[in-house]
Coordinates of C-alpha atoms in Angstrom, one line a residue:
Chain A
M1 CA -36.3 -8.3 39.0
K2 CA -34.3 -8.5 35.8
K3 CA -30.9 -10.1 36.4
L4 CA -28.2 -7.6 35.7
S5 CA -25.6 -9.0 33.3
W6 CA -21.9 -9.4 33.7
N7 CA -21.4 -6.4 31.5
F8 CA -23.1 -4.2 34.0
W9 CA -21.1 -5.4 37.0
G10 CA -17.9 -5.4 35.1
L11 CA -18.3 -1.8 33.9
L12 CA -19.7 -0.6 37.2
P13 CA -16.3 0.7 38.6
A14 CA -15.8 2.6 35.4
Y15 CA -19.3 4.0 35.5
L16 CA -18.8 5.1 39.1
V17 CA -15.4 6.8 38.4
M18 CA -16.8 8.5 35.4
S19 CA -19.9 9.8 37.0
L20 CA -18.4 10.8 40.3
L21 CA -15.2 12.3 39.0
M22 CA -16.3 13.7 35.6
V23 CA -20.1 14.0 35.1
L24 CA -20.9 15.2 38.6
P25 CA -18.2 17.9 38.8
L26 CA -19.2 19.2 35.4
L27 CA -22.9 19.3 36.5
I28 CA -21.8 21.3 39.5
I29 CA -19.8 23.7 37.3
F30 CA -22.8 24.1 35.1
Y31 CA -25.0 24.8 38.1
V32 CA -22.6 27.3 39.6
S33 CA -22.3 29.2 36.3
F34 CA -25.9 30.1 36.6
M35 CA -25.7 31.3 40.2
T36 CA -24.7 34.6 41.7
S37 CA -21.1 34.8 42.9
D38 CA -20.3 35.7 46.4
A39 CA -17.9 38.5 47.1
Y40 CA -15.8 36.3 49.4
G41 CA -15.5 33.2 47.2
G42 CA -18.1 30.5 46.7
Y43 CA -21.6 31.4 45.3
K44 CA -25.1 32.3 46.5
A45 CA -27.9 30.1 45.3
I46 CA -29.7 32.8 43.4
F47 CA -30.3 32.3 39.7
S48 CA -28.5 34.8 37.5
L49 CA -27.1 35.2 34.0
Q50 CA -24.7 37.8 35.2
S51 CA -21.6 35.6 34.9
Y52 CA -22.3 34.9 31.2
S53 CA -23.0 38.5 30.4
Q54 CA -19.7 39.4 32.1
I55 CA -17.8 37.6 29.3
F56 CA -19.1 40.2 26.8
Y57 CA -20.3 43.2 28.8
T58 CA -19.3 45.3 31.7
A59 CA -21.5 47.7 33.7
D60 CA -20.6 51.4 33.6
W61 CA -21.2 53.9 36.3
D62 CA -24.9 54.2 35.4
D63 CA -25.3 50.5 35.4
N64 CA -25.6 50.4 31.6
L65 CA -24.1 47.4 29.9
V66 CA -21.2 48.3 27.5
L67 CA -19.3 45.9 25.3
N68 CA -16.0 44.9 27.0
F69 CA -13.3 43.4 24.9
Q70 CA -11.0 42.5 27.8
Y71 CA -12.2 38.9 28.0
L72 CA -13.0 38.5 24.3
K73 CA -9.4 39.4 23.6
I74 CA -8.2 36.6 25.8
I75 CA -10.6 34.1 24.1
A76 CA -9.4 35.3 20.7
R77 CA -5.8 35.0 21.7
T78 CA -6.4 31.5 23.1
L79 CA -8.1 30.4 19.8
F80 CA -5.3 32.0 17.7
L81 CA -2.4 30.7 19.7
S82 CA -3.9 27.2 19.9
G83 CA -4.7 27.2 16.1
A84 CA -1.2 28.5 15.3
T85 CA 0.4 25.9 17.5
A86 CA -1.6 23.1 15.8
V87 CA -0.5 24.4 12.4
I88 CA 3.1 24.5 13.4
C89 CA 2.9 21.1 14.9
L90 CA 1.4 19.8 11.6
L91 CA 4.1 21.4 9.5
V92 CA 6.8 19.8 11.7
S93 CA 5.1 16.5 12.3
F94 CA 4.3 15.5 8.7
P95 CA 7.9 15.2 7.6
V96 CA 9.0 13.6 10.9
A97 CA 6.2 11.0 10.7
Y98 CA 6.9 10.3 7.0
Y99 CA 10.6 9.8 7.8
I100 CA 9.9 7.5 10.6
S101 CA 7.5 5.4 8.5
R102 CA 10.2 4.8 5.9
Q103 CA 12.7 3.3 8.4
S104 CA 13.4 -0.3 9.2
N105 CA 11.1 -1.9 11.9
N106 CA 13.8 -1.6 14.6
M107 CA 14.5 2.0 13.8
K108 CA 10.8 2.8 13.7
T109 CA 10.3 1.5 17.3
F110 CA 13.3 3.4 18.5
L111 CA 12.2 6.7 16.9
L112 CA 8.7 6.4 18.1
Y113 CA 10.1 5.7 21.5
L114 CA 12.0 9.0 21.3
V115 CA 8.9 10.8 20.2
T116 CA 6.9 9.5 23.2
L117 CA 9.8 9.9 25.7
P118 CA 9.0 13.4 26.8
F119 CA 5.6 12.1 28.0
W120 CA 7.4 10.3 30.8
V121 CA 8.7 13.5 32.3
S122 CA 6.4 15.8 34.3
M123 CA 4.9 18.6 32.2
V124 CA 6.1 21.2 34.6
V125 CA 9.7 20.0 34.1
R126 CA 9.3 20.1 30.4
V127 CA 7.9 23.6 30.3
Y128 CA 10.7 24.7 32.7
A129 CA 13.2 23.2 30.3
C130 CA 11.8 25.6 27.7
V131 CA 12.2 28.5 30.2
L132 CA 15.8 27.6 30.7
I133 CA 16.5 27.5 27.0
L134 CA 14.7 30.8 26.2
S135 CA 15.7 32.8 29.3
N136 CA 18.2 35.6 29.4
D137 CA 21.7 34.1 29.1
G138 CA 19.9 30.8 28.4
V139 CA 21.3 28.3 25.9
L140 CA 19.6 29.9 22.9
E141 CA 20.2 33.6 23.6
S142 CA 23.9 33.1 24.5
G143 CA 24.4 30.8 21.5
L144 CA 22.9 33.3 19.1
R145 CA 24.9 36.1 20.7
F146 CA 28.1 34.1 20.4
F147 CA 27.6 33.7 16.7
G148 CA 26.7 37.4 16.4
L149 CA 23.3 36.6 15.1
I150 CA 21.5 38.9 17.6
G151 CA 22.6 42.1 19.4
D152 CA 21.0 43.2 22.6
I153 CA 17.4 42.2 22.7
D154 CA 14.7 42.5 25.2
S155 CA 14.0 38.8 26.0
L156 CA 13.1 35.7 24.2
L157 CA 10.8 34.8 27.1
Y158 CA 7.5 36.2 28.2
N159 CA 5.7 36.7 24.9
N160 CA 3.3 34.9 22.7
A161 CA 6.1 33.3 20.7
A162 CA 7.6 31.8 23.8
M163 CA 4.3 30.4 24.8
M164 CA 3.9 28.8 21.4
V165 CA 7.3 27.3 21.5
G166 CA 6.3 25.7 24.8
M167 CA 2.9 24.4 23.5
V168 CA 4.5 23.0 20.3
Y169 CA 7.1 21.2 22.3
T170 CA 4.6 19.8 24.8
Y171 CA 1.9 18.7 22.4
I172 CA 3.8 17.7 19.2
P173 CA 3.8 13.9 20.0
L174 CA 0.0 14.1 19.8
M175 CA 0.3 15.2 16.2
I176 CA 3.2 12.9 15.2
L177 CA 1.6 9.7 16.4
P178 CA -1.8 9.8 14.5
I179 CA -0.1 11.1 11.3
Y180 CA 2.5 8.4 11.6
A181 CA -0.3 5.8 11.9
S182 CA -2.0 7.0 8.8
I183 CA 1.2 7.2 6.7
E184 CA 2.2 3.8 8.0
K185 CA -1.1 2.4 6.6
L186 CA -0.6 4.1 3.2
D187 CA 0.1 1.6 0.5
T188 CA 3.4 2.5 -1.1
R189 CA 2.2 1.0 -4.3
L190 CA -0.1 4.0 -4.6
I191 CA 2.9 6.3 -4.6
E192 CA 4.5 4.1 -7.3
A193 CA 1.3 4.1 -9.3
A194 CA 1.2 7.9 -9.2
S195 CA 4.7 8.2 -10.4
D196 CA 4.0 5.6 -13.0
L197 CA 1.2 7.8 -14.2
Y198 CA 3.6 10.7 -14.8
S199 CA 3.1 12.5 -11.4
C200 CA 6.1 14.3 -10.0
R201 CA 7.0 14.0 -6.3
M202 CA 5.3 17.3 -5.4
N203 CA 2.1 16.4 -7.1
T204 CA 2.1 12.9 -5.6
L205 CA 2.4 14.5 -2.2
R206 CA -0.5 16.9 -2.9
S207 CA -2.9 14.6 -4.7
I208 CA -2.2 11.2 -3.3
I209 CA -0.4 11.2 0.1
L210 CA -2.0 14.2 1.8
P211 CA -5.6 13.3 0.9
L212 CA -5.1 9.7 2.1
C213 CA -3.4 10.9 5.4
K214 CA -6.2 13.3 6.0
P215 CA -7.9 11.3 8.8
G216 CA -4.6 11.2 10.7
I217 CA -3.9 14.9 10.1
V218 CA -7.4 15.9 11.3
A219 CA -7.1 13.7 14.4
G220 CA -3.7 15.1 15.2
F221 CA -4.9 18.6 14.7
I222 CA -7.8 18.2 17.1
L223 CA -5.6 16.3 19.6
V224 CA -3.2 19.2 19.7
L225 CA -5.8 22.0 19.5
V226 CA -8.1 20.8 22.3
P227 CA -5.5 20.6 25.2
C228 CA -3.9 23.9 23.9
L229 CA -7.3 25.7 24.4
G230 CA -7.3 24.8 28.1
T231 CA -3.5 25.0 28.7
V232 CA -2.4 26.8 31.9
L233 CA 1.3 26.0 32.4
E234 CA 2.8 27.6 29.3
P235 CA 1.2 31.0 29.7
M236 CA 2.1 31.0 33.4
L237 CA 5.8 30.0 33.0
L238 CA 6.6 31.1 29.4
G239 CA 4.1 34.0 29.1
G240 CA 5.2 35.2 32.5
G241 CA 1.6 36.0 33.5
K242 CA 1.7 39.0 31.2
T243 CA -0.3 37.4 28.5
M244 CA -3.3 35.3 29.6
M245 CA -5.0 32.5 28.0
L246 CA -8.5 31.1 28.8
G247 CA -7.0 28.4 31.1
N248 CA -5.3 31.0 33.3
L249 CA -8.4 33.3 33.3
I250 CA -10.5 30.4 34.7
Q251 CA -7.8 29.5 37.2
N252 CA -7.8 33.1 38.4
Q253 CA -11.5 33.3 38.9
F254 CA -11.5 30.3 41.3
G255 CA -8.4 31.7 42.9
V256 CA -7.3 35.3 43.4
A257 CA -10.4 36.8 41.7
R258 CA -12.9 34.9 43.9
N259 CA -15.5 34.9 41.2
W260 CA -16.6 31.2 41.0
S261 CA -19.7 31.9 38.9
F262 CA -17.6 33.7 36.3
G263 CA -15.0 31.0 36.3
A264 CA -17.7 28.4 35.9
S265 CA -19.3 30.2 32.9
L266 CA -15.9 30.5 31.3
T267 CA -15.4 26.8 31.8
V268 CA -18.7 26.1 30.2
L269 CA -17.7 28.3 27.3
L270 CA -14.4 26.5 26.9
L271 CA -16.2 23.2 27.1
C272 CA -18.5 24.2 24.3
I273 CA -15.7 25.3 22.0
V274 CA -13.9 22.0 22.6
L275 CA -17.1 20.0 22.1
L276 CA -17.7 21.8 18.9
F277 CA -14.3 20.5 17.5
L278 CA -14.9 17.0 18.9
M279 CA -18.3 16.8 17.3
F280 CA -16.8 17.9 14.0
Q281 CA -14.2 15.1 14.3
A282 CA -16.8 12.5 15.4
H283 CA -19.0 13.5 12.5
R284 CA -16.1 13.1 10.1
T285 CA -15.1 9.7 11.3
S286 CA -18.6 8.3 11.2
K287 CA -18.9 9.6 7.6
L288 CA -15.6 8.0 6.7
R289 CA -16.8 4.7 8.3
E290 CA -20.0 4.9 6.2
L291 CA -17.9 5.3 3.0
S292 CA -15.8 2.3 3.7
Chain B
M1 CA 13.5 -4.5 -36.7
N2 CA 12.2 -2.1 -34.1
H3 CA 12.6 -3.2 -30.5
A4 CA 10.1 -1.8 -28.0
I5 CA 12.4 -2.8 -25.1
S6 CA 16.0 -3.7 -25.4
I7 CA 17.8 -5.1 -22.3
K8 CA 21.6 -5.4 -22.4
N9 CA 23.7 -7.0 -19.7
V10 CA 21.4 -5.9 -17.0
S11 CA 22.2 -7.0 -13.4
K12 CA 20.7 -6.2 -10.0
F13 CA 22.3 -6.7 -6.6
Y14 CA 20.7 -6.4 -3.2
G15 CA 23.7 -6.4 -1.0
D16 CA 25.5 -9.7 -1.9
Y17 CA 22.3 -11.2 -3.3
R18 CA 22.2 -11.2 -7.1
A19 CA 18.6 -10.9 -8.1
I20 CA 19.3 -10.4 -11.8
K21 CA 22.5 -11.9 -13.4
D22 CA 23.6 -10.2 -16.6
I23 CA 20.5 -10.6 -18.6
S24 CA 20.2 -9.5 -22.3
F25 CA 17.2 -9.8 -24.6
D26 CA 15.0 -7.7 -26.9
I27 CA 11.2 -7.3 -26.9
Q28 CA 9.6 -6.6 -30.3
D29 CA 7.2 -3.9 -31.0
N30 CA 3.5 -4.9 -30.6
E31 CA 4.4 -8.2 -28.9
F32 CA 2.7 -9.9 -26.0
F33 CA 5.8 -10.9 -24.1
T34 CA 5.7 -12.9 -20.9
L35 CA 8.3 -13.1 -18.1
L36 CA 7.6 -16.5 -16.5
G37 CA 9.3 -18.1 -13.5
P38 CA 8.9 -19.2 -9.9
S39 CA 8.8 -16.6 -7.2
G40 CA 12.2 -15.1 -6.5
C41 CA 13.4 -15.7 -10.1
G42 CA 13.8 -11.9 -10.7
K43 CA 10.8 -11.4 -13.1
T44 CA 9.2 -8.7 -11.0
T45 CA 12.5 -7.0 -10.4
L46 CA 13.1 -6.9 -14.1
L47 CA 9.7 -5.4 -14.7
R48 CA 10.2 -2.8 -11.9
M49 CA 13.5 -1.8 -13.6
I50 CA 11.7 -1.2 -16.9
A51 CA 9.1 0.9 -15.0
G52 CA 11.7 2.9 -13.2
F53 CA 11.0 1.8 -9.7
E54 CA 14.3 0.0 -9.3
I55 CA 17.7 1.1 -10.7
P56 CA 19.8 -1.7 -12.4
S57 CA 23.2 -2.3 -10.8
G58 CA 24.6 -2.6 -14.3
G59 CA 23.6 -2.7 -17.9
V60 CA 21.4 -0.7 -20.2
I61 CA 17.6 -0.7 -20.7
K62 CA 16.4 1.0 -23.9
L63 CA 12.8 2.0 -24.8
H64 CA 12.4 2.2 -28.6
G65 CA 16.1 2.8 -29.0
T66 CA 16.4 5.5 -26.2
D67 CA 18.4 4.8 -23.1
I68 CA 15.9 5.4 -20.3
Q69 CA 18.4 4.7 -17.4
S70 CA 18.5 8.3 -16.3
L71 CA 14.7 8.9 -16.5
P72 CA 12.7 8.8 -13.3
A73 CA 9.6 6.6 -13.4
H74 CA 7.2 9.5 -14.0
Q75 CA 9.1 10.5 -17.2
R76 CA 9.0 7.0 -18.8
R77 CA 6.3 6.4 -21.4
V78 CA 5.5 3.1 -19.9
N79 CA 2.5 2.3 -17.6
T80 CA 2.0 -0.5 -15.1
V81 CA -0.9 -2.6 -14.1
F82 CA -0.1 -3.5 -10.5
Q83 CA -0.7 -6.8 -8.9
N84 CA -3.2 -5.5 -6.4
Y85 CA -4.4 -2.8 -8.9
A86 CA -3.3 0.1 -6.6
L87 CA -6.3 2.2 -7.6
F88 CA -6.4 5.5 -5.7
P89 CA -9.1 4.9 -3.1
H90 CA -10.1 8.5 -2.7
M91 CA -10.9 9.1 -6.4
T92 CA -13.8 7.9 -8.6
L93 CA -13.1 5.5 -11.4
A94 CA -13.2 8.3 -13.9
Q95 CA -10.7 10.3 -11.9
N96 CA -8.5 7.2 -11.5
I97 CA -8.4 6.7 -15.3
G98 CA -7.9 10.4 -16.0
F99 CA -5.1 10.8 -13.5
G100 CA -2.3 10.1 -15.9
L101 CA -3.8 12.3 -18.6
Q102 CA -4.1 15.1 -16.1
M103 CA -0.4 14.8 -15.3
L104 CA 0.4 14.9 -19.0
N105 CA -1.5 18.2 -19.1
W106 CA -4.2 17.1 -21.5
S107 CA -7.1 19.4 -21.9
K108 CA -10.3 18.8 -19.8
E109 CA -12.3 17.9 -22.9
K110 CA -9.7 15.5 -24.2
I111 CA -9.4 13.8 -20.8
A112 CA -13.2 13.4 -20.6
A113 CA -13.3 11.9 -24.1
R114 CA -10.4 9.5 -23.4
V115 CA -11.8 8.4 -20.0
D116 CA -15.1 7.6 -21.7
E117 CA -13.4 5.7 -24.4
M118 CA -11.4 3.7 -21.9
L119 CA -14.5 2.9 -19.8
E120 CA -16.1 1.7 -22.9
L121 CA -13.1 -0.5 -23.8
V122 CA -13.3 -2.3 -20.5
H123 CA -17.1 -2.4 -20.4
M124 CA -17.3 -0.3 -17.2
R125 CA -19.1 2.9 -18.5
P126 CA -22.0 2.8 -16.0
F127 CA -19.5 2.8 -13.1
A128 CA -17.7 6.0 -13.9
S129 CA -18.6 7.9 -10.8
R130 CA -18.2 5.0 -8.4
M131 CA -15.3 4.7 -5.9
P132 CA -12.9 1.8 -6.2
S133 CA -14.0 0.2 -2.9
A134 CA -17.4 -0.4 -4.4
L135 CA -16.0 -2.7 -7.1
S136 CA -15.3 -6.4 -7.2
G137 CA -11.8 -7.7 -7.9
G138 CA -12.5 -8.3 -11.5
Q139 CA -13.9 -4.8 -12.0
Q140 CA -11.0 -3.2 -10.2
Q141 CA -8.8 -5.1 -12.6
R142 CA -10.5 -3.6 -15.6
I143 CA -10.2 -0.1 -14.2
A144 CA -6.5 -0.7 -13.5
L145 CA -6.1 -1.7 -17.1
A146 CA -8.0 1.3 -18.4
R147 CA -6.0 3.6 -16.2
A148 CA -2.7 2.2 -17.5
L149 CA -3.8 2.2 -21.1
A150 CA -5.4 5.7 -21.1
P151 CA -2.1 7.7 -21.6
K152 CA -1.3 5.5 -24.6
P153 CA 2.0 4.2 -23.2
E154 CA 4.7 2.8 -25.5
V155 CA 4.8 -0.3 -23.4
L156 CA 2.3 -1.7 -20.9
L157 CA 3.7 -3.6 -17.9
L158 CA 1.5 -6.1 -16.2
D159 CA 2.7 -7.4 -12.8
E160 CA 0.8 -10.7 -12.1
P161 CA -2.5 -8.8 -12.7
L162 CA -4.7 -12.0 -12.7
S163 CA -3.3 -13.6 -9.6
A164 CA -5.9 -12.1 -7.2
L165 CA -8.9 -13.3 -9.3
D166 CA -10.8 -16.5 -9.0
L167 CA -10.3 -19.2 -11.6
K168 CA -13.3 -18.6 -13.9
L169 CA -12.6 -14.9 -14.0
R170 CA -9.0 -15.4 -14.6
Q171 CA -9.7 -17.5 -17.6
S172 CA -12.1 -15.0 -19.2
M173 CA -9.6 -12.2 -18.4
R174 CA -6.9 -14.1 -20.3
D175 CA -9.0 -13.8 -23.5
E176 CA -9.8 -10.2 -22.8
L177 CA -6.2 -9.2 -22.2
Q178 CA -5.1 -10.9 -25.4
Q179 CA -7.9 -9.2 -27.3
L180 CA -7.0 -5.9 -25.7
Q181 CA -3.4 -6.2 -26.8
R182 CA -4.4 -6.9 -30.4
D183 CA -6.9 -4.0 -30.4
T184 CA -4.6 -1.4 -28.9
G185 CA -1.4 -2.6 -30.7
I186 CA 0.6 -1.7 -27.6
T187 CA 3.5 -3.9 -26.5
F188 CA 2.5 -5.9 -23.4
I189 CA 5.1 -7.2 -20.9
F190 CA 3.3 -9.7 -18.7
V191 CA 4.8 -11.1 -15.5
T192 CA 3.4 -14.3 -14.1
H193 CA 4.3 -17.5 -12.3
D194 CA 1.4 -19.3 -13.9
Q195 CA 2.6 -21.3 -16.9
E196 CA -0.9 -21.8 -18.2
E197 CA -1.5 -18.1 -18.3
A198 CA 1.8 -17.7 -20.1
L199 CA 1.1 -20.4 -22.7
A200 CA -2.4 -19.1 -23.3
M201 CA -1.7 -15.5 -24.0
S202 CA 1.9 -14.9 -25.1
D203 CA 3.5 -14.4 -28.4
R204 CA 6.8 -15.2 -26.8
I205 CA 7.7 -16.4 -23.3
C206 CA 10.9 -15.7 -21.4
V207 CA 11.5 -18.3 -18.7
L208 CA 13.6 -17.0 -15.8
A209 CA 15.1 -18.9 -12.9
E210 CA 17.5 -17.6 -10.3
G211 CA 18.0 -14.3 -12.1
T212 CA 19.0 -15.8 -15.5
V213 CA 17.2 -16.4 -18.7
Q214 CA 16.5 -20.1 -19.3
Q215 CA 14.7 -19.9 -22.7
I216 CA 13.0 -17.3 -24.8
S217 CA 10.7 -18.9 -27.4
S218 CA 7.1 -19.2 -28.5
P219 CA 4.7 -21.0 -26.2
N220 CA 4.8 -24.0 -28.5
E221 CA 8.6 -24.2 -28.6
I222 CA 8.8 -23.7 -24.8
Y223 CA 6.5 -26.6 -24.2
E224 CA 7.6 -29.0 -26.9
N225 CA 11.3 -28.2 -27.1
P226 CA 12.5 -27.0 -23.7
N227 CA 16.1 -26.0 -23.5
N228 CA 16.9 -27.7 -20.3
K229 CA 15.5 -29.7 -17.4
F230 CA 14.3 -26.6 -15.5
V231 CA 12.1 -25.4 -18.4
A232 CA 10.7 -28.9 -19.0
D233 CA 9.9 -29.3 -15.4
F234 CA 8.4 -25.8 -14.8
I235 CA 6.2 -25.8 -17.9
G236 CA 3.6 -28.5 -17.7
E237 CA 4.0 -32.1 -16.4
T238 CA 6.6 -34.5 -17.6
N239 CA 8.3 -37.9 -16.9
F240 CA 12.0 -37.5 -16.2
M241 CA 14.4 -40.4 -16.5
P242 CA 18.2 -40.3 -16.1
V243 CA 20.0 -41.4 -19.3
T244 CA 23.6 -41.9 -20.4
I245 CA 24.8 -40.8 -23.8
N246 CA 26.2 -43.9 -25.5
S247 CA 27.5 -42.8 -28.8
H248 CA 27.2 -39.5 -30.7
D249 CA 27.9 -37.9 -34.0
N250 CA 27.3 -34.3 -35.1
A251 CA 23.5 -34.8 -35.7
T252 CA 22.3 -37.4 -33.2
V253 CA 23.1 -39.2 -30.0
S254 CA 22.0 -42.6 -28.9
V255 CA 21.2 -43.1 -25.2
T256 CA 20.7 -45.9 -22.7
N257 CA 17.6 -45.3 -20.6
P258 CA 15.8 -47.1 -17.8
L259 CA 13.0 -48.2 -20.2
G260 CA 15.6 -50.4 -21.9
I261 CA 14.8 -49.0 -25.4
E262 CA 17.2 -47.8 -28.1
L263 CA 16.7 -44.1 -28.8
N264 CA 18.4 -41.8 -31.3
V265 CA 17.7 -38.1 -30.7
P266 CA 19.1 -34.8 -32.0
N267 CA 22.5 -33.9 -30.6
K268 CA 22.5 -30.7 -28.6
G269 CA 26.2 -30.6 -27.8
F270 CA 26.3 -33.8 -25.7
S271 CA 29.6 -35.7 -25.3
Q272 CA 30.0 -39.5 -25.0
G273 CA 29.3 -40.9 -21.5
Q274 CA 27.6 -37.8 -20.3
E275 CA 24.7 -38.1 -17.8
A276 CA 21.6 -36.4 -19.1
T277 CA 17.8 -36.4 -18.5
M278 CA 15.1 -37.7 -20.7
S279 CA 11.8 -36.0 -20.7
L280 CA 8.5 -37.6 -22.0
R281 CA 5.2 -35.7 -21.5
P282 CA 2.4 -37.7 -19.9
E283 CA 0.0 -36.9 -22.8
K284 CA 2.4 -38.3 -25.4
I285 CA 2.0 -41.8 -24.0
S286 CA -1.0 -43.9 -25.1
I287 CA -2.6 -46.8 -23.4
N288 CA -3.6 -49.9 -25.4
T289 CA -3.2 -48.1 -28.7
P290 CA -1.5 -50.3 -31.3
G291 CA 0.8 -49.1 -34.0
L292 CA 3.3 -47.0 -32.0
E293 CA 7.1 -47.0 -32.4
V294 CA 7.8 -48.0 -28.8
N295 CA 5.7 -50.5 -27.0
L296 CA 6.0 -51.5 -23.3
Q297 CA 4.0 -53.5 -20.8
G298 CA 2.9 -52.2 -17.5
K299 CA 0.5 -52.3 -14.6
I300 CA -1.7 -49.4 -13.5
V301 CA -0.6 -48.4 -9.9
H302 CA -2.4 -45.1 -9.5
R303 CA -5.3 -43.3 -11.0
T304 CA -6.6 -39.7 -10.6
Y305 CA -9.9 -38.9 -12.3
M306 CA -9.9 -35.2 -13.4
G307 CA -13.2 -35.0 -15.4
G308 CA -11.9 -34.2 -18.8
Y309 CA -9.0 -36.5 -18.5
T310 CA -7.5 -39.1 -16.2
H311 CA -4.0 -39.3 -14.8
Y312 CA -2.6 -42.7 -14.5
K313 CA 0.7 -44.0 -13.0
V314 CA 1.9 -47.1 -14.8
R315 CA 4.8 -49.3 -13.5
T316 CA 6.6 -50.9 -16.4
E317 CA 8.2 -54.3 -16.3
N318 CA 11.6 -52.8 -15.4
A319 CA 10.1 -51.0 -12.4
T320 CA 10.0 -47.5 -13.9
E321 CA 7.0 -45.5 -13.1
L322 CA 5.5 -43.3 -15.9
R323 CA 2.8 -40.7 -15.5
I324 CA 0.3 -40.9 -18.3
S325 CA -2.5 -38.5 -19.1
K326 CA -5.4 -39.7 -21.1
R327 CA -8.3 -37.6 -22.4
N328 CA -11.7 -39.1 -21.7
T329 CA -13.0 -38.8 -25.2
I330 CA -15.9 -41.3 -24.8
S331 CA -18.1 -41.3 -21.8
N332 CA -17.6 -44.1 -19.2
D333 CA -15.8 -46.2 -21.7
T334 CA -12.1 -46.7 -21.2
E335 CA -11.4 -46.4 -17.5
Y336 CA -8.5 -48.6 -16.5
N337 CA -8.5 -50.1 -13.1
L338 CA -5.8 -50.3 -10.5
G339 CA -3.6 -53.4 -11.0
Q340 CA -4.8 -53.8 -14.6
Q341 CA -2.1 -54.9 -17.1
V342 CA -1.9 -52.5 -20.0
D343 CA 0.1 -51.9 -23.2
I344 CA 1.6 -48.5 -23.3
G345 CA 3.3 -46.9 -26.3
F346 CA 4.7 -43.6 -27.6
S347 CA 6.5 -42.2 -30.6
K348 CA 10.3 -41.7 -30.4
A349 CA 9.9 -38.2 -31.7
S350 CA 8.1 -37.3 -28.5
V351 CA 11.2 -37.9 -26.4
R352 CA 13.5 -35.1 -25.5
V353 CA 17.0 -35.5 -24.0
L354 CA 18.1 -32.5 -21.9
S355 CA 21.2 -31.5 -20.2
Q356 CA 21.0 -31.6 -16.4

């Protein structure tokens, strides 16, 4: 028998954890998604594509399949809100990351510490903080009212904007850090060289700084987008359950809706969307590596 | 006379540290001018102030008679060749060279023609569509030159551009740079800490130390008639000996020196009894060559063979050690051995007496 190397034994715990806690559950989800759901939760081991067709179609009284936009709307909303969140994060993060990269070393460490600090607090608490800020008579509303900037309004909470505020707040460190890393690596002499060659600041930003920070920007974009797609907490607490995202829909199927197969098929769909973005990113990095 | 660059009473402070101390000089049009000095002497700071990357704490810098103090770097008609080239890594060589022209709003056709011309000038035409990372150091150097020359700047600034190249390449680039300066007729301001580079290429050299100008002269003057001990020491090799000024009149002084010989040298404002330094270059001393003004006896105590020439250390009868450099003009002929007694001699005109 071939003697197994140290590498194998050393990595065995990792292999076990990964296969038992990640690969196996995913395989189960994949399996369940092709089964028939049981009316009382769980599933019956009968092959069926019903849970996939349910995403797009619904059966009318005569058992004809008609297009149903109910779930597609949730998917579209998820994609849109996640994309918008990533864009807002990018617009906010770039100046922040640039500012941090231009500070002294001590200051940099301190500011990066501040950026990562929220990660040490439970996500539920962080989202609740947003609820408190946005709620009726919360800090923001009473503040705005005090300065006479708003009159009587419905509520700042429980809408798409509130959900986005929460998502931006939760995931923005994931954008700041990779962008910071790529700006930090940027050779400041290139910026000098550009201005030496008659380029004004705006143009230096556009034609030198941004293209060279692109790897960091793309990485940050995907790091924010991917968890946003599956997010559950923000729609629950800040959306007030009125507006759903894909994460909540899936959660419901395994919970109150008792439709495991449908939940599993939605999970597979979400996984496919995420994998698509990750593959794009992996393809990009390998191409970049080839270039250099 | 038209000055390309005119620097008047320029200073630069970093907190309490004075990097540049009240410097004034002019650089002629169409000149190859070198700022030479050890690291930390302020030469790069001075160059960066001309480029517009640093703002002087005081004084005026003029470009062809116009005060450029208030102009940001991107509005100054000067271009820089950076020490590590600073080529834009995400652009092809042609795009790199064309960048400045694009910023100056040249038309597409004119840019293409100029980029072509520049690639031809630095012998890099076949590489136009390559990326900078695919080039060797020497090739990147040429592209950096082409990029800086393309917009036809009034003055070209070169910040130690040869320091990252290996010796052979550095030497051939010296000739190329000099040729390029003559061909283009653009004023070059070259920053270096390498005295050989400075001597080889420059029309005039400005020696800087600790933020002040030590001497501005032609390479020959700098080497043969240094202003002070620092310049004599920094440029080339030399033998220093402490001397005392014995007597002086307006034209000459006579000095007492450790070699025990009588010397009369031009008076550069010395006073009687003053301590000064005598400098004698190693190659000005000959071994076993009759017919020289000053003749001494000594013993070879050290020898370093360098191929084209040999460095000797000779201890004279009065225990002064002199470094002597001798060209090996005839093969395997006149090697002197350690411990060998030799006659050494030099001409009094080769001796310089410098203030401390």
